[in-house]
PDB file of C-alpha atoms in Angstrom:
ATOM      1  CA  MET A   1    -170.038 -49.424 112.283  1.00  0.00           C
ATOM      2  CA  ARG A   2    -166.748 -48.674 110.557  1.00  0.00           C
ATOM      3  CA  GLU A   3    -165.815 -50.945 107.669  1.00  0.00           C
ATOM      4  CA  PRO A   4    -162.525 -52.852 108.099  1.00  0.00           C
ATOM      5  CA  PRO A   5    -159.631 -51.367 106.125  1.00  0.00           C
ATOM      6  CA  THR A   6    -159.169 -52.602 102.594  1.00  0.00           C
ATOM      7  CA  ALA A   7    -155.991 -54.409 101.586  1.00  0.00           C
ATOM      8  CA  ALA A   8    -154.744 -51.261  99.847  1.00  0.00           C
ATOM      9  CA  GLU A   9    -155.377 -49.208 102.988  1.00  0.00           C
ATOM     10  CA  GLN A  10    -153.500 -51.766 105.065  1.00  0.00           C
ATOM     11  CA  VAL A  11    -150.546 -51.531 102.673  1.00  0.00           C
ATOM     12  CA  LEU A  12    -150.396 -47.739 102.840  1.00  0.00           C
ATOM     13  CA  ALA A  13    -150.757 -47.729 106.625  1.00  0.00           C
ATOM     14  CA  ALA A  14    -147.953 -50.279 107.013  1.00  0.00           C
ATOM     15  CA  ALA A  15    -145.725 -48.265 104.687  1.00  0.00           C
ATOM     16  CA  THR A  16    -146.312 -45.117 106.741  1.00  0.00           C
ATOM     17  CA  GLU A  17    -145.240 -46.840 109.960  1.00  0.00           C
ATOM     18  CA  ALA A  18    -142.324 -48.856 108.539  1.00  0.00           C
ATOM     19  CA  ASP A  19    -138.634 -48.080 108.697  1.00  0.00           C
ATOM     20  CA  PRO A  20    -137.973 -47.158 105.045  1.00  0.00           C
ATOM     21  CA  ARG A  21    -134.974 -49.501 104.960  1.00  0.00           C
ATOM     22  CA  GLU A  22    -137.297 -52.410 105.789  1.00  0.00           C
ATOM     23  CA  LEU A  23    -140.109 -51.320 103.484  1.00  0.00           C
ATOM     24  CA  PRO A  24    -139.967 -54.190 100.938  1.00  0.00           C
ATOM     25  CA  GLU A  25    -140.100 -56.808 103.701  1.00  0.00           C
ATOM     26  CA  VAL A  26    -142.940 -55.003 105.473  1.00  0.00           C
ATOM     27  CA  LEU A  27    -144.950 -54.676 102.261  1.00  0.00           C
ATOM     28  CA  CYS A  28    -144.562 -58.372 101.438  1.00  0.00           C
ATOM     29  CA  ALA A  29    -145.685 -59.381 104.923  1.00  0.00           C
ATOM     30  CA  THR A  30    -148.664 -57.030 104.749  1.00  0.00           C
ATOM     31  CA  LEU A  31    -149.791 -58.402 101.394  1.00  0.00           C
ATOM     32  CA  CYS A  32    -149.547 -61.975 102.683  1.00  0.00           C
ATOM     33  CA  ARG A  33    -151.816 -61.129 105.621  1.00  0.00           C
ATOM     34  CA  ALA A  34    -154.253 -58.866 103.805  1.00  0.00           C
ATOM     35  CA  LEU A  35    -154.682 -60.968 100.674  1.00  0.00           C
ATOM     36  CA  LYS A  36    -154.389 -64.411 102.311  1.00  0.00           C
ATOM     37  CA  VAL A  37    -151.710 -65.616  99.919  1.00  0.00           C
ATOM     38  CA  ASP A  38    -148.772 -67.847 100.789  1.00  0.00           C
ATOM     39  CA  GLY A  39    -145.947 -65.755  99.376  1.00  0.00           C
ATOM     40  CA  VAL A  40    -145.074 -62.411  97.795  1.00  0.00           C
ATOM     41  CA  THR A  41    -142.119 -61.038  95.844  1.00  0.00           C
ATOM     42  CA  LEU A  42    -141.311 -57.471  94.787  1.00  0.00           C
ATOM     43  CA  SER A  43    -139.063 -56.785  91.789  1.00  0.00           C
ATOM     44  CA  LEU A  44    -138.010 -53.658  89.944  1.00  0.00           C
ATOM     45  CA  LEU A  45    -137.096 -53.426  86.241  1.00  0.00           C
ATOM     46  CA  THR A  46    -138.241 -57.005  85.863  1.00  0.00           C
ATOM     47  CA  ASP A  47    -137.885 -57.320  82.081  1.00  0.00           C
ATOM     48  CA  THR A  48    -134.391 -55.819  81.739  1.00  0.00           C
ATOM     49  CA  PRO A  49    -130.866 -57.096  82.453  1.00  0.00           C
ATOM     50  CA  ASP A  50    -130.753 -54.695  85.432  1.00  0.00           C
ATOM     51  CA  ARG A  51    -133.543 -56.464  87.293  1.00  0.00           C
ATOM     52  CA  GLN A  52    -133.500 -55.971  91.073  1.00  0.00           C
ATOM     53  CA  LEU A  53    -135.311 -58.296  93.445  1.00  0.00           C
ATOM     54  CA  LEU A  54    -136.317 -56.218  96.467  1.00  0.00           C
ATOM     55  CA  HIS A  55    -137.730 -58.968  98.669  1.00  0.00           C
ATOM     56  CA  ALA A  56    -139.146 -62.484  98.656  1.00  0.00           C
ATOM     57  CA  SER A  57    -141.315 -63.442 101.612  1.00  0.00           C
ATOM     58  CA  GLY A  58    -140.102 -67.023 101.981  1.00  0.00           C
ATOM     59  CA  THR A  59    -138.274 -69.964 100.462  1.00  0.00           C
ATOM     60  CA  ALA A  60    -140.976 -70.801  97.903  1.00  0.00           C
ATOM     61  CA  ALA A  61    -141.213 -67.166  96.783  1.00  0.00           C
ATOM     62  CA  LEU A  62    -137.445 -66.892  96.443  1.00  0.00           C
ATOM     63  CA  ARG A  63    -137.272 -70.088  94.385  1.00  0.00           C
ATOM     64  CA  LEU A  64    -140.021 -68.772  92.107  1.00  0.00           C
ATOM     65  CA  GLU A  65    -137.953 -65.654  91.456  1.00  0.00           C
ATOM     66  CA  GLN A  66    -134.794 -67.664  90.907  1.00  0.00           C
ATOM     67  CA  VAL A  67    -136.442 -69.806  88.227  1.00  0.00           C
ATOM     68  CA  GLN A  68    -137.909 -66.782  86.443  1.00  0.00           C
ATOM     69  CA  PHE A  69    -134.591 -64.948  86.574  1.00  0.00           C
ATOM     70  CA  GLU A  70    -132.645 -67.945  85.297  1.00  0.00           C
ATOM     71  CA  MET A  71    -135.102 -68.614  82.467  1.00  0.00           C
ATOM     72  CA  GLY A  72    -135.542 -64.942  81.577  1.00  0.00           C
ATOM     73  CA  GLU A  73    -139.307 -65.411  81.366  1.00  0.00           C
ATOM     74  CA  GLY A  74    -142.353 -66.120  83.487  1.00  0.00           C
ATOM     75  CA  PRO A  75    -145.426 -64.405  84.939  1.00  0.00           C
ATOM     76  CA  CYS A  76    -143.615 -61.458  86.546  1.00  0.00           C
ATOM     77  CA  VAL A  77    -141.518 -60.779  83.443  1.00  0.00           C
ATOM     78  CA  THR A  78    -144.640 -60.723  81.276  1.00  0.00           C
ATOM     79  CA  ALA A  79    -146.564 -58.545  83.750  1.00  0.00           C
ATOM     80  CA  ALA A  80    -143.755 -55.993  83.848  1.00  0.00           C
ATOM     81  CA  SER A  81    -143.234 -55.936  80.090  1.00  0.00           C
ATOM     82  CA  THR A  82    -146.924 -55.736  79.114  1.00  0.00           C
ATOM     83  CA  GLY A  83    -148.337 -53.749  82.022  1.00  0.00           C
ATOM     84  CA  ASN A  84    -151.114 -56.336  82.438  1.00  0.00           C
ATOM     85  CA  PRO A  85    -151.805 -58.808  85.269  1.00  0.00           C
ATOM     86  CA  VAL A  86    -150.859 -62.411  84.551  1.00  0.00           C
ATOM     87  CA  ILE A  87    -152.960 -65.069  86.279  1.00  0.00           C
ATOM     88  CA  VAL A  88    -151.711 -68.666  86.424  1.00  0.00           C
ATOM     89  CA  ALA A  89    -154.407 -70.335  88.511  1.00  0.00           C
ATOM     90  CA  ASP A  90    -152.862 -73.802  88.224  1.00  0.00           C
ATOM     91  CA  LEU A  91    -149.131 -73.800  87.599  1.00  0.00           C
ATOM     92  CA  HIS A  92    -149.000 -77.548  87.027  1.00  0.00           C
ATOM     93  CA  GLY A  93    -152.367 -78.172  85.422  1.00  0.00           C
ATOM     94  CA  ARG A  94    -151.511 -77.303  81.824  1.00  0.00           C
ATOM     95  CA  LEU A  95    -148.729 -76.054  79.606  1.00  0.00           C
ATOM     96  CA  THR A  96    -148.037 -72.389  80.172  1.00  0.00           C
ATOM     97  CA  GLN A  97    -147.201 -69.722  77.591  1.00  0.00           C
ATOM     98  CA  TRP A  98    -143.505 -69.808  78.587  1.00  0.00           C
ATOM     99  CA  PRO A  99    -141.546 -72.612  76.876  1.00  0.00           C
ATOM    100  CA  LEU A 100    -138.652 -72.487  79.358  1.00  0.00           C
ATOM    101  CA  PHE A 101    -140.291 -71.332  82.573  1.00  0.00           C
ATOM    102  CA  GLY A 102    -143.262 -73.717  82.319  1.00  0.00           C
ATOM    103  CA  PRO A 103    -141.290 -77.006  82.357  1.00  0.00           C
ATOM    104  CA  ALA A 104    -138.771 -75.605  84.857  1.00  0.00           C
ATOM    105  CA  ALA A 105    -141.553 -74.548  87.223  1.00  0.00           C
ATOM    106  CA  ARG A 106    -143.207 -77.957  87.111  1.00  0.00           C
ATOM    107  CA  GLU A 107    -139.885 -79.641  87.833  1.00  0.00           C
ATOM    108  CA  ARG A 108    -138.409 -77.241  90.391  1.00  0.00           C
ATOM    109  CA  LEU A 109    -141.443 -75.632  92.034  1.00  0.00           C
ATOM    110  CA  PRO A 110    -143.716 -78.555  92.927  1.00  0.00           C
ATOM    111  CA  GLU A 111    -144.880 -76.824  96.115  1.00  0.00           C
ATOM    112  CA  ILE A 112    -146.358 -73.801  94.285  1.00  0.00           C
ATOM    113  CA  GLY A 113    -149.874 -74.242  92.953  1.00  0.00           C
ATOM    114  CA  ALA A 114    -150.663 -70.805  91.509  1.00  0.00           C
ATOM    115  CA  VAL A 115    -148.944 -67.529  90.624  1.00  0.00           C
ATOM    116  CA  TYR A 116    -150.545 -64.117  90.144  1.00  0.00           C
ATOM    117  CA  ALA A 117    -148.277 -61.373  88.789  1.00  0.00           C
ATOM    118  CA  PHE A 118    -149.240 -57.694  88.772  1.00  0.00           C
ATOM    119  CA  PRO A 119    -147.280 -54.850  87.163  1.00  0.00           C
ATOM    120  CA  MET A 120    -145.821 -52.175  89.410  1.00  0.00           C
ATOM    121  CA  THR A 121    -146.172 -48.773  87.762  1.00  0.00           C
ATOM    122  CA  ASP A 122    -144.770 -45.294  88.277  1.00  0.00           C
ATOM    123  CA  GLY A 123    -148.273 -43.868  88.628  1.00  0.00           C
ATOM    124  CA  ASP A 124    -151.944 -44.647  88.022  1.00  0.00           C
ATOM    125  CA  GLY A 125    -151.832 -46.435  84.695  1.00  0.00           C
ATOM    126  CA  GLY A 126    -148.241 -45.343  84.160  1.00  0.00           C
ATOM    127  CA  HIS A 127    -145.216 -47.125  82.788  1.00  0.00           C
ATOM    128  CA  PRO A 128    -144.440 -50.513  84.418  1.00  0.00           C
ATOM    129  CA  VAL A 129    -141.256 -50.407  86.485  1.00  0.00           C
ATOM    130  CA  GLY A 130    -141.464 -53.863  88.031  1.00  0.00           C
ATOM    131  CA  SER A 131    -143.891 -56.438  89.322  1.00  0.00           C
ATOM    132  CA  VAL A 132    -145.532 -57.913  92.386  1.00  0.00           C
ATOM    133  CA  ASP A 133    -145.845 -61.694  92.425  1.00  0.00           C
ATOM    134  CA  LEU A 134    -148.431 -63.362  94.647  1.00  0.00           C
ATOM    135  CA  LEU A 135    -148.336 -67.124  95.080  1.00  0.00           C
ATOM    136  CA  ARG A 136    -150.486 -69.820  96.615  1.00  0.00           C
ATOM    137  CA  LEU A 137    -149.451 -73.340  97.505  1.00  0.00           C
ATOM    138  CA  GLU A 138    -152.743 -74.729  96.186  1.00  0.00           C
ATOM    139  CA  PRO A 139    -154.195 -73.995  92.725  1.00  0.00           C
ATOM    140  CA  TRP A 140    -156.997 -71.454  92.831  1.00  0.00           C
ATOM    141  CA  ASP A 141    -158.850 -69.374  90.252  1.00  0.00           C
ATOM    142  CA  PRO A 142    -159.833 -66.069  91.923  1.00  0.00           C
ATOM    143  CA  ASP A 143    -163.060 -64.291  91.088  1.00  0.00           C
ATOM    144  CA  GLU A 144    -163.206 -60.810  89.576  1.00  0.00           C
ATOM    145  CA  ALA A 145    -163.784 -59.072  92.910  1.00  0.00           C
ATOM    146  CA  THR A 146    -160.687 -60.731  94.362  1.00  0.00           C
ATOM    147  CA  LEU A 147    -158.587 -59.765  91.358  1.00  0.00           C
ATOM    148  CA  GLN A 148    -159.724 -56.148  91.688  1.00  0.00           C
ATOM    149  CA  GLU A 149    -158.789 -56.166  95.377  1.00  0.00           C
ATOM    150  CA  TRP A 150    -155.369 -57.619  94.564  1.00  0.00           C
ATOM    151  CA  ALA A 151    -154.785 -55.091  91.792  1.00  0.00           C
ATOM    152  CA  SER A 152    -155.680 -52.216  94.116  1.00  0.00           C
ATOM    153  CA  ALA A 153    -153.332 -53.536  96.815  1.00  0.00           C
ATOM    154  CA  THR A 154    -150.436 -53.973  94.405  1.00  0.00           C
ATOM    155  CA  ARG A 155    -150.957 -50.433  93.076  1.00  0.00           C
ATOM    156  CA  ALA A 156    -150.635 -49.258  96.668  1.00  0.00           C
ATOM    157  CA  VAL A 157    -147.358 -51.178  96.927  1.00  0.00           C
ATOM    158  CA  GLY A 158    -146.011 -49.347  93.893  1.00  0.00           C
ATOM    159  CA  LEU A 159    -147.073 -46.014  95.353  1.00  0.00           C
ATOM    160  CA  ALA A 160    -145.390 -46.815  98.691  1.00  0.00           C
ATOM    161  CA  LEU A 161    -142.153 -47.964  97.098  1.00  0.00           C
ATOM    162  CA  LEU A 162    -141.802 -45.221  94.535  1.00  0.00           C
ATOM    163  CA  THR A 163    -142.530 -42.427  97.000  1.00  0.00           C
ATOM    164  CA  SER A 164    -140.189 -43.801  99.667  1.00  0.00           C
ATOM    165  CA  PRO A 165    -137.610 -41.318 101.029  1.00  0.00           C
ATOM    166  CA  VAL A 166    -134.936 -43.989 100.591  1.00  0.00           C
ATOM    167  CA  VAL A 167    -133.247 -44.066  97.180  1.00  0.00           C
ATOM    168  CA  LEU A 168    -133.929 -47.321  95.352  1.00  0.00           C
ATOM    169  CA  PRO A 169    -132.660 -49.975  95.318  1.00  0.00           C
ATOM    170  CA  TRP A 170    -132.073 -50.774  98.961  1.00  0.00           C
ATOM    171  CA  ASP A 171    -128.807 -52.328 100.088  1.00  0.00           C
ATOM    172  CA  PRO A 172    -129.310 -55.967  99.141  1.00  0.00           C
ATOM    173  CA  THR A 173    -129.316 -58.707 101.735  1.00  0.00           C
ATOM    174  CA  PRO A 174    -126.605 -61.371 101.344  1.00  0.00           C
ATOM    175  CA  THR A 175    -129.136 -63.634  99.622  1.00  0.00           C
ATOM    176  CA  MET A 176    -130.162 -60.939  97.161  1.00  0.00           C
ATOM    177  CA  GLN A 177    -126.528 -60.068  96.496  1.00  0.00           C
ATOM    178  CA  ALA A 178    -125.576 -63.697  95.896  1.00  0.00           C
ATOM    179  CA  HIS A 179    -128.417 -64.437  93.506  1.00  0.00           C
ATOM    180  CA  TRP A 180    -128.834 -61.141  91.668  1.00  0.00           C
ATOM    181  CA  GLY A 181    -126.013 -58.689  92.316  1.00  0.00           C
ATOM    182  CA  ARG A 182    -123.204 -61.100  91.511  1.00  0.00           C
ATOM    183  CA  THR A 183    -125.006 -62.347  88.424  1.00  0.00           C
ATOM    184  CA  HIS A 184    -125.375 -58.794  87.119  1.00  0.00           C
ATOM    185  CA  ARG A 185    -121.701 -58.169  87.816  1.00  0.00           C
ATOM    186  CA  ALA A 186    -120.734 -61.327  85.934  1.00  0.00           C
ATOM    187  CA  ALA A 187    -122.882 -60.242  82.984  1.00  0.00           C
ATOM    188  CA  GLY A 188    -121.206 -56.821  83.002  1.00  0.00           C
ATOM    189  CA  VAL A 189    -117.701 -58.288  83.065  1.00  0.00           C
ATOM    190  CA  LEU A 190    -118.557 -60.794  80.343  1.00  0.00           C
ATOM    191  CA  SER A 191    -120.087 -57.989  78.267  1.00  0.00           C
ATOM    192  CA  GLN A 192    -116.873 -55.987  78.424  1.00  0.00           C
ATOM    193  CA  ARG A 193    -114.633 -58.959  77.650  1.00  0.00           C
ATOM    194  CA  MET A 194    -116.703 -60.124  74.678  1.00  0.00           C
ATOM    195  CA  GLY A 195    -117.737 -56.720  73.357  1.00  0.00           C
ATOM    196  CA  VAL A 196    -121.436 -57.593  73.417  1.00  0.00           C
ATOM    197  CA  PRO A 197    -124.439 -55.887  75.083  1.00  0.00           C
ATOM    198  CA  VAL A 198    -125.117 -56.766  78.710  1.00  0.00           C
ATOM    199  CA  ASP A 199    -128.418 -58.452  77.847  1.00  0.00           C
ATOM    200  CA  GLU A 200    -126.598 -60.774  75.437  1.00  0.00           C
ATOM    201  CA  ALA A 201    -123.987 -61.564  78.081  1.00  0.00           C
ATOM    202  CA  LEU A 202    -126.727 -62.360  80.589  1.00  0.00           C
ATOM    203  CA  ALA A 203    -128.429 -64.573  78.010  1.00  0.00           C
ATOM    204  CA  ARG A 204    -125.164 -66.499  77.621  1.00  0.00           C
ATOM    205  CA  LEU A 205    -124.953 -67.048  81.377  1.00  0.00           C
ATOM    206  CA  ARG A 206    -128.543 -68.247  81.437  1.00  0.00           C
ATOM    207  CA  ALA A 207    -127.940 -70.584  78.506  1.00  0.00           C
ATOM    208  CA  ASP A 208    -124.926 -72.071  80.241  1.00  0.00           C
ATOM    209  CA  ALA A 209    -126.901 -72.616  83.454  1.00  0.00           C
ATOM    210  CA  PHE A 210    -129.788 -74.177  81.538  1.00  0.00           C
ATOM    211  CA  GLY A 211    -127.576 -76.405  79.429  1.00  0.00           C
ATOM    212  CA  SER A 212    -125.408 -77.615  82.305  1.00  0.00           C
ATOM    213  CA  GLY A 213    -128.151 -77.931  84.897  1.00  0.00           C
ATOM    214  CA  ARG A 214    -126.200 -75.765  87.340  1.00  0.00           C
ATOM    215  CA  PRO A 215    -127.715 -72.857  89.297  1.00  0.00           C
ATOM    216  CA  LEU A 216    -127.244 -69.486  87.639  1.00  0.00           C
ATOM    217  CA  PRO A 217    -125.443 -68.010  90.699  1.00  0.00           C
ATOM    218  CA  ASP A 218    -122.849 -70.813  90.458  1.00  0.00           C
ATOM    219  CA  VAL A 219    -122.281 -70.066  86.774  1.00  0.00           C
ATOM    220  CA  ALA A 220    -121.935 -66.360  87.585  1.00  0.00           C
ATOM    221  CA  GLU A 221    -119.382 -67.000  90.335  1.00  0.00           C
ATOM    222  CA  GLU A 222    -117.380 -69.321  88.085  1.00  0.00           C
ATOM    223  CA  THR A 223    -117.403 -66.692  85.344  1.00  0.00           C
ATOM    224  CA  LEU A 224    -116.229 -63.954  87.704  1.00  0.00           C
ATOM    225  CA  ALA A 225    -113.468 -66.134  89.129  1.00  0.00           C
ATOM    226  CA  ARG A 226    -112.281 -67.066  85.655  1.00  0.00           C
ATOM    227  CA  LEU A 227    -112.436 -63.635  84.039  1.00  0.00           C
ATOM    228  CA  LEU A 228    -111.269 -61.558  86.977  1.00  0.00           C
ATOM    229  CA  GLY A 229    -108.874 -64.138  88.382  1.00  0.00           C
ATOM    230  CA  GLY A 230    -106.958 -64.497  85.149  1.00  0.00           C
ATOM    231  CA  ALA A 231    -107.684 -68.196  84.808  1.00  0.00           C
ATOM    232  CA  ALA A 232    -109.107 -67.666  81.364  1.00  0.00           C
ATOM    233  CA  GLY A 233    -108.316 -64.336  79.803  1.00  0.00           C
ATOM    234  CA  ASP A 234    -109.189 -65.289  76.263  1.00  0.00           C
ATOM    235  CA  GLY A 235    -112.508 -63.374  76.275  1.00  0.00           C
ATOM    236  CA  HIS A 236    -114.691 -66.419  75.698  1.00  0.00           C
ATOM    237  CA  GLY A 237    -118.037 -66.759  77.415  1.00  0.00           C
ATOM    238  CA  PRO A 238    -118.938 -69.212  80.157  1.00  0.00           C
ATOM    239  CA  ARG A 239    -118.432 -72.876  79.495  1.00  0.00           C
ATOM    240  CA  GLY A 240    -120.530 -74.097  76.608  1.00  0.00           C
ATOM    241  CA  SER A 241    -121.973 -70.676  75.728  1.00  0.00           C
ATOM    242  CA  ALA A 242    -119.407 -69.212  73.345  1.00  0.00           C
TER     243      ALA A 242
END
């Protein structure tokens, strides 16, 4: 009797059959089914100012990515920067290693119980180029066999994405453009106006969002309107950050 396909095999089979333009969405959906998790996100270049969210499988997953992007830290950022999986079996049960993301997650992500971030690499054991976030609504500490299955499946995701015939990144959806593309553009404009590196400009936008309690996309749009619209051409950063 033939054994059922592994999660990694399901990922590779789905990638083979998918329209390449829909590959991130298909991969997220496949991981949700195969791994029995409640949400998945795929991100490239997670620990750099040029981070690109490829897809988030639902509202909770998108909000998780928004908080990590706004704070500049979190499980997926650490997984991408270190090349090691990051397991947060109970997001609200104890203080996490991230001084900004931890409190923000407990306040803004009450529906998420656990997060499991795996690095996405450019080959077997290669350099991390992004991350795969898995989330569950209830806290859960997976056993070693489950973690190995998840790691194998996320490696298959990296293989499928990085061998796709479509040049990365894909054309962003309106949601992706609003929350990531416009923020990167605002950081680039602010960088040019202030004569600082893009990562410093992005840090200023994040600091303004954190200090004012406003969403980062709103701060980015305000910054673009002010700097490109001529309302404030003095070269200062966003409100409260210069």
